[in-house]
Tab-separated table of C-alpha atoms in Angstrom:
chain	number	residue	atom	x	y	z
A	1	UNK	CA	20.005	-5.329	-6.546
A	2	UNK	CA	17.125	-6.487	-8.732
A	3	UNK	CA	14.992	-3.595	-9.979
A	4	UNK	CA	11.299	-4.280	-9.367
A	5	UNK	CA	9.048	-1.991	-11.355
A	6	UNK	CA	5.516	-3.394	-11.220
A	7	UNK	CA	3.216	-5.353	-8.950
A	8	UNK	CA	3.458	-8.563	-11.021
A	9	UNK	CA	7.219	-8.666	-10.615
A	10	UNK	CA	6.949	-7.691	-6.967
A	11	UNK	CA	4.494	-10.454	-6.174
A	12	UNK	CA	6.562	-13.028	-8.054
A	13	UNK	CA	9.555	-12.067	-5.902
A	14	UNK	CA	7.365	-12.150	-2.789
A	15	UNK	CA	6.129	-15.658	-3.561
A	16	UNK	CA	9.710	-16.872	-3.911
A	17	UNK	CA	10.627	-15.265	-0.604
A	18	UNK	CA	7.488	-16.757	0.987
A	19	UNK	CA	8.547	-20.274	-0.011
A	20	UNK	CA	11.974	-19.715	1.508
A	21	UNK	CA	10.417	-18.158	4.614
A	22	UNK	CA	8.194	-21.218	5.101
A	23	UNK	CA	11.180	-23.550	4.850
A	24	UNK	CA	13.220	-21.362	7.194
A	25	UNK	CA	10.467	-20.731	9.761
A	26	UNK	CA	11.746	-23.163	12.421
A	27	UNK	CA	15.240	-21.654	12.198
A	28	UNK	CA	13.886	-18.107	12.192
A	29	UNK	CA	11.798	-18.803	15.272
A	30	UNK	CA	14.476	-20.595	17.281
A	31	UNK	CA	17.076	-17.908	16.516
A	32	UNK	CA	14.567	-15.084	17.119
A	33	UNK	CA	15.909	-13.497	13.930
A	34	UNK	CA	15.422	-13.973	10.207
A	35	UNK	CA	17.503	-16.880	8.899
A	36	UNK	CA	20.599	-15.671	7.037
A	37	UNK	CA	19.707	-17.049	3.564
A	38	UNK	CA	16.248	-15.544	3.918
A	39	UNK	CA	17.645	-12.177	4.919
A	40	UNK	CA	20.051	-12.237	1.986
A	41	UNK	CA	17.217	-12.998	-0.439
A	42	UNK	CA	15.073	-10.121	0.865
A	43	UNK	CA	17.992	-7.702	0.539
A	44	UNK	CA	18.790	-8.945	-2.956
A	45	UNK	CA	15.261	-8.132	-4.104
A	46	UNK	CA	15.282	-4.734	-2.387
A	47	UNK	CA	12.160	-5.549	-0.382
A	48	UNK	CA	13.300	-3.585	2.643
A	49	UNK	CA	13.086	-0.414	0.524
A	50	UNK	CA	9.448	-0.590	-0.613
A	51	UNK	CA	8.566	2.660	1.184
A	52	UNK	CA	11.805	4.546	0.506
A	53	UNK	CA	11.620	7.431	-2.010
A	54	UNK	CA	12.943	6.642	-5.476
A	55	UNK	CA	15.104	9.751	-5.233
A	56	UNK	CA	16.953	7.972	-2.403
A	57	UNK	CA	17.317	4.695	-4.283
A	58	UNK	CA	14.145	3.064	-2.945
A	59	UNK	CA	11.192	1.446	-4.703
A	60	UNK	CA	8.467	3.894	-3.522
A	61	UNK	CA	5.648	1.495	-4.340
A	62	UNK	CA	1.933	2.292	-3.828
A	63	UNK	CA	0.493	1.071	-0.510
A	64	UNK	CA	-1.574	-1.775	-1.983
A	65	UNK	CA	1.498	-3.261	-3.677
A	66	UNK	CA	3.669	-3.030	-0.578
A	67	UNK	CA	0.974	-4.506	1.641
A	68	UNK	CA	0.324	-7.349	-0.819
A	69	UNK	CA	4.041	-8.171	-0.775
A	70	UNK	CA	4.084	-8.286	3.029
A	71	UNK	CA	0.895	-10.370	3.116
A	72	UNK	CA	2.263	-12.826	0.557
A	73	UNK	CA	5.508	-13.281	2.481
A	74	UNK	CA	3.644	-13.659	5.790
A	75	UNK	CA	1.692	-16.517	4.227
A	76	UNK	CA	5.033	-18.320	4.279
A	77	UNK	CA	6.058	-17.028	7.725
A	78	UNK	CA	4.455	-14.267	9.779
A	79	UNK	CA	7.697	-12.963	11.306
A	80	UNK	CA	9.259	-12.511	7.879
A	81	UNK	CA	6.240	-10.702	6.459
A	82	UNK	CA	6.121	-8.532	9.572
A	83	UNK	CA	9.769	-7.491	9.166
A	84	UNK	CA	9.211	-6.569	5.510
A	85	UNK	CA	6.112	-4.502	6.298
A	86	UNK	CA	7.747	-2.704	9.248
A	87	UNK	CA	10.810	-1.870	7.139
A	88	UNK	CA	8.489	-0.439	4.479
A	89	UNK	CA	6.723	1.717	7.059
A	90	UNK	CA	10.007	2.970	8.477
A	91	UNK	CA	11.263	3.660	4.968
A	92	UNK	CA	8.429	6.160	4.496
A	93	UNK	CA	10.304	8.484	6.843
A	94	UNK	CA	12.897	9.006	4.150
A	95	UNK	CA	10.394	11.522	2.772
A	96	UNK	CA	10.444	13.429	6.077
A	97	UNK	CA	14.205	13.794	6.550
A	98	UNK	CA	16.249	16.784	5.358
A	99	UNK	CA	18.307	16.031	2.238
A	100	UNK	CA	21.647	15.513	3.957
A	101	UNK	CA	20.264	13.159	6.576
A	102	UNK	CA	18.175	11.210	4.077
A	103	UNK	CA	21.184	10.663	1.842
A	104	UNK	CA	23.164	9.394	4.838
A	105	UNK	CA	20.506	7.001	6.173
A	106	UNK	CA	19.621	5.517	2.776
A	107	UNK	CA	23.078	5.525	1.206
A	108	UNK	CA	23.094	1.715	0.912
A	109	UNK	CA	20.075	0.416	-1.049
A	110	UNK	CA	20.383	-2.960	0.702
A	111	UNK	CA	20.076	-1.480	4.169
A	112	UNK	CA	16.993	-1.716	6.387
A	113	UNK	CA	15.473	0.675	8.893
A	114	UNK	CA	13.503	-0.082	12.035
A	115	UNK	CA	11.211	2.369	13.757
A	116	UNK	CA	9.540	3.106	17.083
A	117	UNK	CA	7.902	6.496	16.754
A	118	UNK	CA	6.458	6.542	20.263
A	119	UNK	CA	8.187	9.347	22.217
A	120	UNK	CA	10.139	7.106	24.584
A	121	UNK	CA	13.251	9.285	24.481
A	122	UNK	CA	14.179	12.778	25.535
A	123	UNK	CA	16.264	15.300	23.666
A	124	UNK	CA	18.406	18.253	24.635
A	125	UNK	CA	19.165	20.875	22.019
A	126	UNK	CA	22.847	21.540	21.461
A	127	UNK	CA	24.836	23.348	18.804
A	128	UNK	CA	24.169	21.611	15.478
A	129	UNK	CA	21.611	19.126	16.683
A	130	UNK	CA	20.170	17.250	19.637
A	131	UNK	CA	21.548	14.889	22.276
A	132	UNK	CA	19.094	11.995	22.592
A	133	UNK	CA	18.672	9.411	25.351
A	134	UNK	CA	15.947	6.809	25.777
A	135	UNK	CA	14.842	3.215	25.663
A	136	UNK	CA	12.529	1.960	22.942
A	137	UNK	CA	10.661	-1.347	23.097
A	138	UNK	CA	9.315	-3.425	20.198
A	139	UNK	CA	12.111	-2.539	17.747
A	140	UNK	CA	11.060	-5.082	15.123
A	141	UNK	CA	13.917	-6.136	12.876
A	142	UNK	CA	16.565	-4.280	14.854
A	143	UNK	CA	18.890	-7.262	14.485
A	144	UNK	CA	19.211	-6.755	10.730
A	145	UNK	CA	18.505	-3.012	10.643
A	146	UNK	CA	21.201	-0.394	10.151
A	147	UNK	CA	19.174	2.526	11.534
A	148	UNK	CA	16.425	3.088	14.076
A	149	UNK	CA	13.865	5.877	13.739
A	150	UNK	CA	13.266	6.660	17.408
A	151	UNK	CA	10.649	8.997	18.850
A	152	UNK	CA	11.604	11.518	21.502
A	153	UNK	CA	10.367	14.728	23.078
A	154	UNK	CA	12.211	18.014	22.597
A	155	UNK	CA	10.844	21.034	24.468
A	156	UNK	CA	7.442	19.383	24.677
A	157	UNK	CA	7.296	18.567	20.949
A	158	UNK	CA	7.294	15.074	19.420
A	159	UNK	CA	10.287	14.467	17.161
A	160	UNK	CA	11.933	11.439	15.565
A	161	UNK	CA	15.679	10.868	15.326
A	162	UNK	CA	17.452	8.592	12.856
A	163	UNK	CA	19.953	6.738	15.041
A	164	UNK	CA	22.649	4.457	13.616
A	165	UNK	CA	22.427	1.044	15.249
A	166	UNK	CA	26.095	1.338	16.106
A	167	UNK	CA	25.149	4.116	18.555
A	168	UNK	CA	22.635	1.890	20.385
A	169	UNK	CA	22.728	-0.896	22.916
A	170	UNK	CA	20.341	-3.632	21.812
A	171	UNK	CA	19.007	-5.572	24.805
A	172	UNK	CA	18.006	-9.231	24.506
A	173	UNK	CA	14.394	-8.744	25.615
A	174	UNK	CA	12.329	-10.424	22.890
A	175	UNK	CA	11.327	-13.651	24.659
A	176	UNK	CA	7.706	-13.906	23.570
A	177	UNK	CA	4.824	-16.207	22.758
A	178	UNK	CA	4.717	-15.383	19.058
A	179	UNK	CA	6.398	-13.473	16.227
A	180	UNK	CA	9.689	-14.555	17.745
A	181	UNK	CA	11.535	-14.249	14.466
A	182	UNK	CA	10.974	-10.489	14.341
A	183	UNK	CA	13.643	-10.016	17.020
A	184	UNK	CA	11.782	-6.993	18.384
A	185	UNK	CA	14.265	-6.263	21.154
A	186	UNK	CA	14.572	-3.102	23.229
A	187	UNK	CA	17.135	-0.523	22.133
A	188	UNK	CA	18.855	2.035	24.348
A	189	UNK	CA	20.531	5.347	23.462
A	190	UNK	CA	22.690	7.131	26.032
A	191	UNK	CA	23.497	10.740	25.225
A	192	UNK	CA	23.770	10.183	21.482
A	193	UNK	CA	24.426	13.311	19.441
A	194	UNK	CA	22.117	13.540	16.413
A	195	UNK	CA	22.725	16.293	13.850
A	196	UNK	CA	19.758	18.402	12.796
A	197	UNK	CA	19.873	16.722	9.388
A	198	UNK	CA	18.710	13.481	11.011
A	199	UNK	CA	15.810	14.944	12.995
A	200	UNK	CA	12.267	14.935	11.607
A	201	UNK	CA	8.659	15.548	12.587
A	202	UNK	CA	6.002	13.035	11.547
A	203	UNK	CA	3.250	15.461	12.566
A	204	UNK	CA	4.587	18.280	10.368
A	205	UNK	CA	4.368	16.105	7.270
A	206	UNK	CA	6.847	15.089	4.551
A	207	UNK	CA	9.367	17.410	2.927
A	208	UNK	CA	9.340	15.392	-0.302
A	209	UNK	CA	6.463	15.170	-2.750
A	210	UNK	CA	4.844	12.046	-4.103
A	211	UNK	CA	1.465	10.358	-3.797
A	212	UNK	CA	2.844	7.717	-1.431
A	213	UNK	CA	3.793	10.369	1.119
A	214	UNK	CA	0.334	11.940	1.056
A	215	UNK	CA	-1.132	8.611	2.155
A	216	UNK	CA	-1.888	8.625	5.920
A	217	UNK	CA	1.313	7.484	7.592
A	218	UNK	CA	-0.354	6.306	10.819
A	219	UNK	CA	-2.950	4.417	8.812
A	220	UNK	CA	-0.154	2.785	6.823
A	221	UNK	CA	1.447	1.679	10.091
A	222	UNK	CA	-1.750	-0.087	11.199
A	223	UNK	CA	-2.191	-1.619	7.752
A	224	UNK	CA	1.335	-3.027	7.809
A	225	UNK	CA	0.527	-4.965	10.986
A	226	UNK	CA	-2.733	-6.205	9.490
A	227	UNK	CA	-1.085	-7.350	6.264
A	228	UNK	CA	1.202	-9.675	8.221
A	229	UNK	CA	-1.741	-10.946	10.275
A	230	UNK	CA	-3.799	-11.654	7.145
A	231	UNK	CA	-0.951	-13.504	5.474
A	232	UNK	CA	-0.390	-15.554	8.610
A	233	UNK	CA	-4.066	-16.577	8.688
A	234	UNK	CA	-4.082	-17.625	5.036
A	235	UNK	CA	-0.911	-19.579	5.768
A	236	UNK	CA	-2.641	-21.263	8.715
A	237	UNK	CA	-5.458	-22.264	6.384
A	238	UNK	CA	-2.891	-23.766	3.988
A	239	UNK	CA	-1.278	-25.640	6.874
A	240	UNK	CA	-4.596	-26.929	8.166
A	241	UNK	CA	-5.715	-28.191	4.764
A	242	UNK	CA	-2.451	-30.119	4.441
A	243	UNK	CA	-2.863	-31.552	7.936
A	244	UNK	CA	-6.552	-32.426	7.503
A	245	UNK	CA	-5.854	-34.571	4.458
A	246	UNK	CA	-3.516	-36.875	6.358
A	247	UNK	CA	-4.704	-36.820	9.997
A	248	UNK	CA	-7.490	-38.961	11.428
A	249	UNK	CA	-8.870	-38.207	14.895
A	250	UNK	CA	-8.365	-40.906	17.506
A	251	UNK	CA	-10.857	-43.721	17.012
A	252	UNK	CA	-11.961	-42.561	13.553
A	253	UNK	CA	-11.246	-44.147	10.182
A	254	UNK	CA	-11.929	-40.883	8.374
A	255	UNK	CA	-9.462	-38.057	7.988
A	256	UNK	CA	-10.273	-34.596	9.270
A	257	UNK	CA	-10.892	-33.523	5.675
A	258	UNK	CA	-13.599	-36.154	5.279
A	259	UNK	CA	-15.640	-34.886	8.239
A	260	UNK	CA	-18.585	-32.623	7.406
A	261	UNK	CA	-17.897	-30.378	10.412
A	262	UNK	CA	-14.359	-29.750	9.150
A	263	UNK	CA	-15.575	-29.010	5.645
A	264	UNK	CA	-18.044	-26.400	6.896
A	265	UNK	CA	-15.479	-24.815	9.216
A	266	UNK	CA	-12.834	-24.523	6.495
A	267	UNK	CA	-15.335	-22.974	4.094
A	268	UNK	CA	-16.429	-20.475	6.735
A	269	UNK	CA	-12.809	-19.619	7.577
A	270	UNK	CA	-11.981	-19.046	3.920
A	271	UNK	CA	-15.016	-16.795	3.464
A	272	UNK	CA	-14.194	-14.751	6.582
A	273	UNK	CA	-10.608	-14.172	5.494
A	274	UNK	CA	-11.533	-13.299	1.924
A	275	UNK	CA	-14.180	-10.837	3.121
A	276	UNK	CA	-11.751	-9.162	5.535
A	277	UNK	CA	-9.116	-8.993	2.808
A	278	UNK	CA	-11.585	-7.448	0.351
A	279	UNK	CA	-12.512	-4.706	2.826
A	280	UNK	CA	-8.819	-4.171	3.596
A	281	UNK	CA	-7.795	-3.487	-0.007
A	282	UNK	CA	-11.010	-1.604	-0.756
A	283	UNK	CA	-10.201	0.842	2.058
A	284	UNK	CA	-6.611	1.180	0.838
A	285	UNK	CA	-7.799	1.889	-2.693
A	286	UNK	CA	-10.305	4.515	-1.582
A	287	UNK	CA	-7.717	6.368	0.503
A	288	UNK	CA	-5.160	6.149	-2.309
A	289	UNK	CA	-7.549	7.656	-4.823
A	290	UNK	CA	-9.042	10.198	-2.443
A	291	UNK	CA	-7.758	13.138	-0.361
A	292	UNK	CA	-7.899	11.204	1.870
A	293	UNK	CA	-10.801	12.484	3.948
A	294	UNK	CA	-11.406	11.746	7.616
A	295	UNK	CA	-13.918	9.090	6.570
A	296	UNK	CA	-11.364	7.409	4.333
A	297	UNK	CA	-8.792	7.463	7.136
A	298	UNK	CA	-11.396	5.950	9.439
A	299	UNK	CA	-11.900	3.243	6.826
A	300	UNK	CA	-8.184	2.419	6.914
A	301	UNK	CA	-8.130	1.991	10.676
A	302	UNK	CA	-11.342	-0.042	10.661
A	303	UNK	CA	-10.066	-2.303	7.902
A	304	UNK	CA	-6.720	-2.853	9.616
A	305	UNK	CA	-8.222	-3.721	12.988
A	306	UNK	CA	-10.987	-5.853	11.488
A	307	UNK	CA	-8.541	-7.800	9.318
A	308	UNK	CA	-6.159	-8.482	12.202
A	309	UNK	CA	-8.846	-9.586	14.601
A	310	UNK	CA	-10.679	-11.663	12.001
A	311	UNK	CA	-7.369	-13.337	11.189
A	312	UNK	CA	-6.810	-14.136	14.854
A	313	UNK	CA	-10.260	-15.698	15.196
A	314	UNK	CA	-9.826	-17.811	12.076
A	315	UNK	CA	-6.441	-19.117	13.234
A	316	UNK	CA	-7.875	-19.885	16.680
A	317	UNK	CA	-10.707	-21.872	15.096
A	318	UNK	CA	-8.295	-23.832	12.915
A	319	UNK	CA	-6.081	-24.529	15.914
A	320	UNK	CA	-9.067	-26.000	17.764
A	321	UNK	CA	-10.027	-28.102	14.741
A	322	UNK	CA	-6.521	-29.522	14.458
A	323	UNK	CA	-6.773	-31.004	17.954
A	324	UNK	CA	-3.740	-32.989	19.045
A	325	UNK	CA	-2.015	-32.239	15.763
A	326	UNK	CA	-1.492	-28.626	16.832
A	327	UNK	CA	-0.242	-28.875	20.393
A	328	UNK	CA	3.367	-29.966	19.896
A	329	UNK	CA	6.359	-27.677	19.520
A	330	UNK	CA	7.252	-27.566	15.849
A	331	UNK	CA	3.652	-27.837	14.652
A	332	UNK	CA	3.097	-25.144	12.031
A	333	UNK	CA	-0.439	-24.348	13.233
A	334	UNK	CA	0.784	-23.894	16.794
A	335	UNK	CA	3.219	-21.248	15.558
A	336	UNK	CA	0.498	-19.619	13.459
A	337	UNK	CA	-1.746	-19.505	16.548
A	338	UNK	CA	0.930	-17.838	18.668
A	339	UNK	CA	1.833	-15.371	15.906
A	340	UNK	CA	-1.819	-14.415	15.386
A	341	UNK	CA	-2.372	-13.623	19.043
A	342	UNK	CA	0.866	-11.662	19.312
A	343	UNK	CA	-0.004	-9.569	16.254
A	344	UNK	CA	-3.452	-8.711	17.585
A	345	UNK	CA	-1.926	-7.350	20.811
A	346	UNK	CA	-0.316	-4.474	18.880
A	347	UNK	CA	-1.733	-1.133	20.009
A	348	UNK	CA	-2.598	-0.154	16.432
A	349	UNK	CA	-4.992	-3.100	16.004
A	350	UNK	CA	-6.066	-4.181	19.490
A	351	UNK	CA	-9.733	-4.141	20.555
A	352	UNK	CA	-9.457	-0.569	21.835
A	353	UNK	CA	-8.429	0.641	18.369
A	354	UNK	CA	-12.067	0.330	17.285
A	355	UNK	CA	-12.994	3.168	19.658
A	356	UNK	CA	-11.664	6.184	17.727
A	357	UNK	CA	-13.277	5.158	14.401
A	358	UNK	CA	-16.449	4.459	16.349
A	359	UNK	CA	-16.466	7.962	17.783
A	360	UNK	CA	-16.144	9.424	14.302
A	361	UNK	CA	-18.873	7.196	12.898
A	362	UNK	CA	-21.189	8.208	15.754
A	363	UNK	CA	-20.471	11.901	15.310
A	364	UNK	CA	-18.916	12.150	18.766
A	365	UNK	CA	-16.008	14.654	19.099
A	366	UNK	CA	-12.738	12.830	18.431
A	367	UNK	CA	-9.066	13.622	17.953
A	368	UNK	CA	-8.407	12.496	14.387
A	369	UNK	CA	-4.869	13.801	13.880
A	370	UNK	CA	-3.326	10.333	14.125
A	371	UNK	CA	-5.889	8.417	12.080
């Protein structure tokens, strides 16, 4: 596996993967899974291990670097960038597992983890561990993952179990409008024994040190969704510019690019995306350098939601501008449009996710534990 040690090298690898992801996007979408050559390239560069502790063989990169990698790859294809960012978020839980369990889950540096931390399972304590049953939806990347971090309730307390995929039944449920290539199928566990070494608590905090694991884990989750959405929107802008230079509206001798209305709209779209991106990385930088405080955690959630929803609006505008060039199956902008709207439906970045930061900003009592 290639050893990536700095952001320049990381981004160079990400750009190469992005080019391959763009070429593979039709195959990835139709198969509802990352294309095999693409998956092999991501594994070869170790990009599924961006959040995994170095002590476990991972890259343990700072949040801004990991998010920039995911954004860059999503510029090629949103589903691919999404899978990289979700694997990075799940890899953070390597810092929460007891030593024996962590060594087991991350024994292979090429492996990937998926994660659904919502407590959709139930656990029963037994000698040496817990018996877990449940059904988890939205298991992004489960097709290529080796482990699933699955939330469950044990005696009224939220826990997370590391479940080998071999112990799960993966249901073919991911028939969606967008982000089809993420293969976010449902997964089912039926009375699976999980040793105590593979049980963790996100709320109790990490058992391993390191600046990365002091960064707000729930904020990182929201940011990972937003990074894919931002990359997708920049990719849509790339696709539109290419289309506008060669397409002329019906009855017009001028291309879309030669129309003043198109020129103004593209400039406005570029400015909106760049502004959202600047706020996004500014908030990440402040939280990375700070405690982080409640205000800095609020900034993360605001930046993530704002970036995702700005990205969706920009892609929608570009889709409208493209006219008949966007409506056919196989049109890149049509896929970008569907991916943007699917990303913005995620509970971490939907319209309601503005409410908790708003309560804090207004000085209204709010539960901030999961900011």
